[in-house]
Coordinates of C-alpha atoms and ligand atoms in Angstrom, one line a residue:
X29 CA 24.7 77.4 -29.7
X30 CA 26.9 79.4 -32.6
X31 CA 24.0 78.9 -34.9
X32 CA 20.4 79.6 -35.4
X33 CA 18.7 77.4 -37.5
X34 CA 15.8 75.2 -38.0
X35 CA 18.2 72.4 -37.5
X36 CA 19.7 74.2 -34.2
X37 CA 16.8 75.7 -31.9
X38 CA 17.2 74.3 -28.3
X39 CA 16.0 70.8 -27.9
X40 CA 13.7 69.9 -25.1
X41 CA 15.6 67.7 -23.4
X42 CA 14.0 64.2 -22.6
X43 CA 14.4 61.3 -20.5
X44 CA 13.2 58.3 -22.1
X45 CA 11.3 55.7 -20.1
X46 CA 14.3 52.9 -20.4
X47 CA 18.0 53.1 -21.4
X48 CA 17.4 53.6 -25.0
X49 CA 21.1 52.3 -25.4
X50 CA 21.3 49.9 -23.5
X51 CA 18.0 48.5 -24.9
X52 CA 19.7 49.3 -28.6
X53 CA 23.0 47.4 -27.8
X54 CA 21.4 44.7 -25.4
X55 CA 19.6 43.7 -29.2
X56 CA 22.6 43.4 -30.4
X57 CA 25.1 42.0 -28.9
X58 CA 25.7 39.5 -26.4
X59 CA 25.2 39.9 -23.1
X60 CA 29.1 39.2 -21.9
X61 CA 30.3 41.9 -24.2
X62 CA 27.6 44.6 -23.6
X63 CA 28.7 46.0 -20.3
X64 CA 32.7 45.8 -22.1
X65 CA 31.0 48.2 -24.7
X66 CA 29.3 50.4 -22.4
X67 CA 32.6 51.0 -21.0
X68 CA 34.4 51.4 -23.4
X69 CA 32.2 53.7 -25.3
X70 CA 30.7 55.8 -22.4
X71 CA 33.4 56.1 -19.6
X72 CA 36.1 54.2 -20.8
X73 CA 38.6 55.8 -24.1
X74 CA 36.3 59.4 -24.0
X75 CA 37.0 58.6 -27.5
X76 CA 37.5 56.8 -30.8
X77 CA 38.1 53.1 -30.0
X78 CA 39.1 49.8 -30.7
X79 CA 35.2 49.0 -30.2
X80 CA 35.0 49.1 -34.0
X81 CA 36.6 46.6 -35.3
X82 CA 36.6 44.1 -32.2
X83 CA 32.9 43.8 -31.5
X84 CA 31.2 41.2 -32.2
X85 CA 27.6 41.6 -34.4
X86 CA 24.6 40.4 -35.2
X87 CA 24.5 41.6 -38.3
X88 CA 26.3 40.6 -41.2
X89 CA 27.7 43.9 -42.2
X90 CA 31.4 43.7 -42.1
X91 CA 34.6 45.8 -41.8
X92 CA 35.7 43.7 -45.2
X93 CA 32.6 45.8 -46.8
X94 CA 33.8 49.1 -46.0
X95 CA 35.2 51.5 -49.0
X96 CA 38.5 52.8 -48.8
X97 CA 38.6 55.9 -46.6
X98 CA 38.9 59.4 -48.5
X99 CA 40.3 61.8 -46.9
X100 CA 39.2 65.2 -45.6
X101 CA 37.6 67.6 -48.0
X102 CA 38.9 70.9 -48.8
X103 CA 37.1 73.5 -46.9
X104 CA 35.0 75.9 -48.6
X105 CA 35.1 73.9 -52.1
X106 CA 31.9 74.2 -53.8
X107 CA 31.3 71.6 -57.0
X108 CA 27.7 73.7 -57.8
X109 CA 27.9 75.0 -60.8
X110 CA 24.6 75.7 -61.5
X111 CA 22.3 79.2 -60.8
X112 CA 19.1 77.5 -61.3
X113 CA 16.2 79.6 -59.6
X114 CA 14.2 76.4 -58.4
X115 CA 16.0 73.1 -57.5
X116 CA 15.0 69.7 -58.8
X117 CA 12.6 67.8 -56.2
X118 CA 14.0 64.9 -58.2
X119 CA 15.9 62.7 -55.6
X120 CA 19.1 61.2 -56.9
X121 CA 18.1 57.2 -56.6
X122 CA 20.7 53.9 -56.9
X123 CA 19.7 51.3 -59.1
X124 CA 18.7 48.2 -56.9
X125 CA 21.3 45.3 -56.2
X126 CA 20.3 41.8 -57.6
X127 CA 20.1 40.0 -54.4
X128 CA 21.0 40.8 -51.0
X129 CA 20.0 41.0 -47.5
X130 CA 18.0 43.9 -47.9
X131 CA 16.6 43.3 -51.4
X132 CA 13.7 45.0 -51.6
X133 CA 14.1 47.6 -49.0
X134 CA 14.0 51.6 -50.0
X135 CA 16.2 53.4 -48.2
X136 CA 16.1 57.4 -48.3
X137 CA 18.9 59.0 -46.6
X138 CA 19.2 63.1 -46.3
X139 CA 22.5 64.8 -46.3
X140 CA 21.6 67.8 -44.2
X141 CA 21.7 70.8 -45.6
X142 CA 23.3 71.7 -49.4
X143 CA 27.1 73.0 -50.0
X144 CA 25.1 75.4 -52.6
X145 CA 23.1 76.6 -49.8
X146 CA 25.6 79.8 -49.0
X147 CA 24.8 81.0 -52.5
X148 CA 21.0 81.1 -52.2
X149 CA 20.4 83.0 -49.4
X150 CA 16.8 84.3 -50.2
X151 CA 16.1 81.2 -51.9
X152 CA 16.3 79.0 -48.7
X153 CA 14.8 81.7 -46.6
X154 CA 11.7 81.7 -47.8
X155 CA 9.2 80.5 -45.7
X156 CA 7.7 76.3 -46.0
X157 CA 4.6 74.9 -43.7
X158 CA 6.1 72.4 -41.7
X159 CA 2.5 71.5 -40.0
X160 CA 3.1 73.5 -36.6
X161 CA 3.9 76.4 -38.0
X162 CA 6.3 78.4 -40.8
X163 CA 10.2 77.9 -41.3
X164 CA 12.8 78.6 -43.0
X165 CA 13.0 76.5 -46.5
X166 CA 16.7 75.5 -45.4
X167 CA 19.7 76.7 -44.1
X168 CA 23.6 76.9 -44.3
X169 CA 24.0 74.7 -41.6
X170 CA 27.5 75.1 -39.5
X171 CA 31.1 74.7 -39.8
X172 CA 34.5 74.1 -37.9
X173 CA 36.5 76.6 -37.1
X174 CA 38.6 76.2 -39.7
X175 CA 35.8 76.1 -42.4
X176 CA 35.0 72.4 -43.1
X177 CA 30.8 72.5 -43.6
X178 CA 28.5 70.5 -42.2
X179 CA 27.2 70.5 -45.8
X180 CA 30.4 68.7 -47.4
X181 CA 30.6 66.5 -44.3
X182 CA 26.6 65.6 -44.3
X183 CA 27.3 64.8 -48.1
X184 CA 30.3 62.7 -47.6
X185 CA 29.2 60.4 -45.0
X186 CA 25.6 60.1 -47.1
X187 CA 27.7 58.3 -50.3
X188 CA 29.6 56.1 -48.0
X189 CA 26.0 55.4 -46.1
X190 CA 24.6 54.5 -49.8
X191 CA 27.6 52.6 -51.1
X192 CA 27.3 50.2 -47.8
X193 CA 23.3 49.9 -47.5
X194 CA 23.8 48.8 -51.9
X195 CA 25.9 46.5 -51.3
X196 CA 23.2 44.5 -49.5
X197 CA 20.5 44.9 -51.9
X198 CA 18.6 48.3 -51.0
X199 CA 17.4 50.9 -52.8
X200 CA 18.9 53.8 -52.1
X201 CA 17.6 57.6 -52.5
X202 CA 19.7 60.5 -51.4
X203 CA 17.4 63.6 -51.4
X204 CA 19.9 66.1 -52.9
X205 CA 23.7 65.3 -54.3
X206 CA 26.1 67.7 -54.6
X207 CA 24.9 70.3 -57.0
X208 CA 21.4 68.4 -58.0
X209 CA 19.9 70.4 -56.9
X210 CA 22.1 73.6 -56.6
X211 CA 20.8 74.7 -53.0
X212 CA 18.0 72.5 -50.8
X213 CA 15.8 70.9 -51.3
X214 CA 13.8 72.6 -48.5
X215 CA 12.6 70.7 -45.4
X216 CA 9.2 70.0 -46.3
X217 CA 10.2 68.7 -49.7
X218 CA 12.8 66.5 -48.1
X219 CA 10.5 64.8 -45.9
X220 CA 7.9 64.6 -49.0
X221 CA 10.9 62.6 -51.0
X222 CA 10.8 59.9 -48.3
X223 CA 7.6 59.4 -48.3
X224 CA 7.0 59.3 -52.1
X225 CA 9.7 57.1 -52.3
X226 CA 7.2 55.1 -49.6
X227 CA 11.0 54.7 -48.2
X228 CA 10.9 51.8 -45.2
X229 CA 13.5 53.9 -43.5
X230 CA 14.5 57.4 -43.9
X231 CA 17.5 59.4 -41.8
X232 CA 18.3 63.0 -42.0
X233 CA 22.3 63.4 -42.0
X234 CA 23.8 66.3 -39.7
X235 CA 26.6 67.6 -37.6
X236 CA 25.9 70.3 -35.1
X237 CA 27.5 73.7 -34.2
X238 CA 27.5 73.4 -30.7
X239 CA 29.9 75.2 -28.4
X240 CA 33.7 74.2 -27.7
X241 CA 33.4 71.2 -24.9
X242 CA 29.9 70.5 -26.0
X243 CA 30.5 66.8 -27.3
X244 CA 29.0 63.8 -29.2
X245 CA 26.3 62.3 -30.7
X246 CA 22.7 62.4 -30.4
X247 CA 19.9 60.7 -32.9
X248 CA 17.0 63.0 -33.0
X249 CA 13.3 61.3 -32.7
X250 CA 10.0 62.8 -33.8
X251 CA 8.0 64.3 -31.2
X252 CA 4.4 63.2 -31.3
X253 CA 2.4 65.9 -33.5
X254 CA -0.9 66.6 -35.0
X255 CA -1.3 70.1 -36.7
X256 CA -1.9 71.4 -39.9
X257 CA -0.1 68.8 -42.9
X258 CA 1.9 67.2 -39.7
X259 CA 0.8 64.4 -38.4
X260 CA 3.6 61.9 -37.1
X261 CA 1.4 60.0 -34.4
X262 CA 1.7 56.6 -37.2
X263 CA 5.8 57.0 -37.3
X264 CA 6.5 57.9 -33.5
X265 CA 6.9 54.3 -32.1
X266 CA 8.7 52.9 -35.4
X267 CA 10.9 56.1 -35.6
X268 CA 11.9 55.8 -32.1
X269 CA 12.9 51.9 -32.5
X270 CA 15.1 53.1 -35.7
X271 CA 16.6 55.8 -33.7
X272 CA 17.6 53.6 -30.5
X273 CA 19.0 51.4 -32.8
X274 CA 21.0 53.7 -35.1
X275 CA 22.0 55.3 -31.9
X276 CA 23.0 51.8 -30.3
X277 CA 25.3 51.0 -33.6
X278 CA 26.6 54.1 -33.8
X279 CA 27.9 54.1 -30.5
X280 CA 29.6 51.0 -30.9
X281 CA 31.0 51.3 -34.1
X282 CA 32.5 55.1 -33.9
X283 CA 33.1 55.0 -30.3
X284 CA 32.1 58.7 -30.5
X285 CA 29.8 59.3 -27.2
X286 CA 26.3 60.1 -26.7
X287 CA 25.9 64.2 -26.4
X288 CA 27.3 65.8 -23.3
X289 CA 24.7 68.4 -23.9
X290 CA 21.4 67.6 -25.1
X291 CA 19.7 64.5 -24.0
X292 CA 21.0 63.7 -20.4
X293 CA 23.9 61.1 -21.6
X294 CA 20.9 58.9 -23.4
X295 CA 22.1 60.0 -26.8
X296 CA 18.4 60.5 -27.8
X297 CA 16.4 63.6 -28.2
X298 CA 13.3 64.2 -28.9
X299 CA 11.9 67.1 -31.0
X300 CA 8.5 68.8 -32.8
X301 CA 9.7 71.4 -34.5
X302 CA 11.6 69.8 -37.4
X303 CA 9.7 70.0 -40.6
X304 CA 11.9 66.9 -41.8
X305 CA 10.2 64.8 -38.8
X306 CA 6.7 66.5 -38.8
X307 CA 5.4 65.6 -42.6
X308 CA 6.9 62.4 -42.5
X309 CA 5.2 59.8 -43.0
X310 CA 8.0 56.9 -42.8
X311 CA 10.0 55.9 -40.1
X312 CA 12.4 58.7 -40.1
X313 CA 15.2 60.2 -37.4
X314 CA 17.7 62.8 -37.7
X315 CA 21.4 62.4 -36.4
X316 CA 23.7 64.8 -35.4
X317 CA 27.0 63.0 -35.7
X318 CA 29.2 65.3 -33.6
X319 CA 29.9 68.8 -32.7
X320 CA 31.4 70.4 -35.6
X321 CA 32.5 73.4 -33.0
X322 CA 34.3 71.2 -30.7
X323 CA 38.1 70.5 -31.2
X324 CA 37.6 67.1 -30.4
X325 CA 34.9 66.7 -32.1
X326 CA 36.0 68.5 -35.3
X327 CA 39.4 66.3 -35.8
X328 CA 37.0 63.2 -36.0
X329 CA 34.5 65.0 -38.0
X330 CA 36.9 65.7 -40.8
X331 CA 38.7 62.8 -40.7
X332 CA 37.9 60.3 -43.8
X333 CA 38.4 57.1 -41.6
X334 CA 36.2 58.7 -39.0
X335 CA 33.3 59.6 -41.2
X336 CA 33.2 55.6 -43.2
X337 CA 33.0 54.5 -39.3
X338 CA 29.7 56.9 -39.2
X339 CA 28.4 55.9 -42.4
X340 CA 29.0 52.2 -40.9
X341 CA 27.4 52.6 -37.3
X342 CA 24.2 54.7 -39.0
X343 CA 24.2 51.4 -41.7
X344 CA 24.4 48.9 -38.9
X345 CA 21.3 50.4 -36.7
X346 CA 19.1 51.1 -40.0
X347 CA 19.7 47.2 -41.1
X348 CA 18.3 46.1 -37.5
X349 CA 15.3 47.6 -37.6
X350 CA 14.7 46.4 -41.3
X351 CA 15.4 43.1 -40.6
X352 CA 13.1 42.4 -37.3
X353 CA 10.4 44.9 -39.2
Ligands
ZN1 ZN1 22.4 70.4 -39.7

């Protein structure tokens, strides 16, 4: 891989015992129109698809609720403005809807990365206990080639993500936004944010820098660990049931495909050395929403359209698992 990160060490990767998403989608949808999805999403367009606005759900989540598609930011714009030598651990939170499906329901979602991050180099080096050992505190994450960050794109999809999980009732905490604060917050204090928050669902926002031909998604579940602060043998079996759902909705809605990669086609991975994973202690999973390094990839990745279809797939799989939890 181009980059060398917490976020970016090799993944073991790992079979699962069953089709993770064909268990995911077989909750969802009926039976008639699962094997059409497979299809279409796995082997069938090798791309973006009409699979988003033709298939049929369970949930009640709409294409009517979607906001109007922004398009792609400017690469290499930075809104911080603010040198601070310590960042705010104070997550940015929505004030809670009336009513709604998910009234009730806290929500924290983690835009991977900062935008602010390039400008605080020692900062987010420093080192932060993540249970198994020592990491970095955060780091730049990756890029496209021609300069759009996984930062701005993490960000992005996070607000649409909040905007559609508000409109039916939840809580919702982002852990940074923007330039509050101006770089991090590092990993062990994003993890700490969900579970103050005592969030019933937490997911960690990413693209990855992978190299060209490398392709698709994967939802990242935490390993089972028990060392030093870490201890994530209470959120392994709930984590994994979010994350085969996310993956599952995901799948459908973006018609992106699982990684070509990492996790032998299943779409999940499973992984110990994340400090985001390792102190939580809510139902938590990571997903890396594409390849930022793949052309492919990249002209989805910065496409405005592309990135409300994310927000809506990662929406639709965190709603499931609410709703039978
Ligand atoms: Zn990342």
């Amino acid at each position: 891989m181009s980059y060398v990160g917490p976020d970016f060490d090799p993944p073991q990767p790992r079979r699962p015992r069953r089709g993770p998403l064909t268990v995911a989608l077989a909750a969802l949808v009926p039976g008639a129109l699962l094997g059409w999805l497979v299809y279409e999403a796995v082997g069938g367009s090798g791309g973006s698809s009409g699979a988003a606005g033709t298939a049929a759900s369970s949930s009640t989540v709409s294409s009517s609720s979607r906001a109007p598609a922004a398009s792609a930011a400017t690469p290499g714009t930075n809104r911080s403005t603010n040198d601070a030598k310590q960042p705010s651990a104070t997550p940015t939170t929505s004030a809670p809807a009336a009513s709604g499906a998910l009234k009730g329901k806290v929500i924290v979602v983690d835009p991977g990365h900062n935008p602010g991050n390039f400008r605080h180099p020692a900062e987010i080096n420093r080192q932060v206990d993540i249970g198994t050992n020592k990491k970095e505190c955060d780091t730049t994450g990756t890029s496209t080639n021609a300069g759009y960050t996984e930062a701005r794109f993490t960000l992005d999809v996070a607000h649409r993500l909040r905007t559609i999980l508000e409109r039916q009732g939840a809580t919702v905490k982002l852990t940074h936004d923007g330039d509050s604060p101006p770089w991090g917050p590092c990993v062990d204090e994003r993890a700490r944010i969900g579970n103050t928050a005592h969030a019933d669902a937490a997911i960690s926002i990413h693209a990855d820098g992978s190299a060209e031909g490398d392709r698709g998604f994967h939802v990242i579940l935490p390993a089972s660990v028990h060392a030093g602060a870490a201890d994530t043998r209470p959120i392994v079996a709930s984590s994994r049931d979010l994350g085969e759902r996310v993956a599952g909705t995901f799948l459908r809605v973006t018609g992106e495909p699982p990684s070509n990669y990492v996790g032998e086609g299943t779409g999940l991975v499973t992984r110990q050395d994340l400090g985001g994973l390792n102190l939580s202690t809510v139902p938590k999973v990571f997903i890396e929403c594409g390849n930022m390094r793949d052309s492919k990839d990249a002209a989805l990745l910065t496409s405005g359209t592309w990135r409300q279809k994310a927000a809506q797939g990662i929406s639709e799989g965190i709603v499931s698992f609410l709703r039978q939890s």
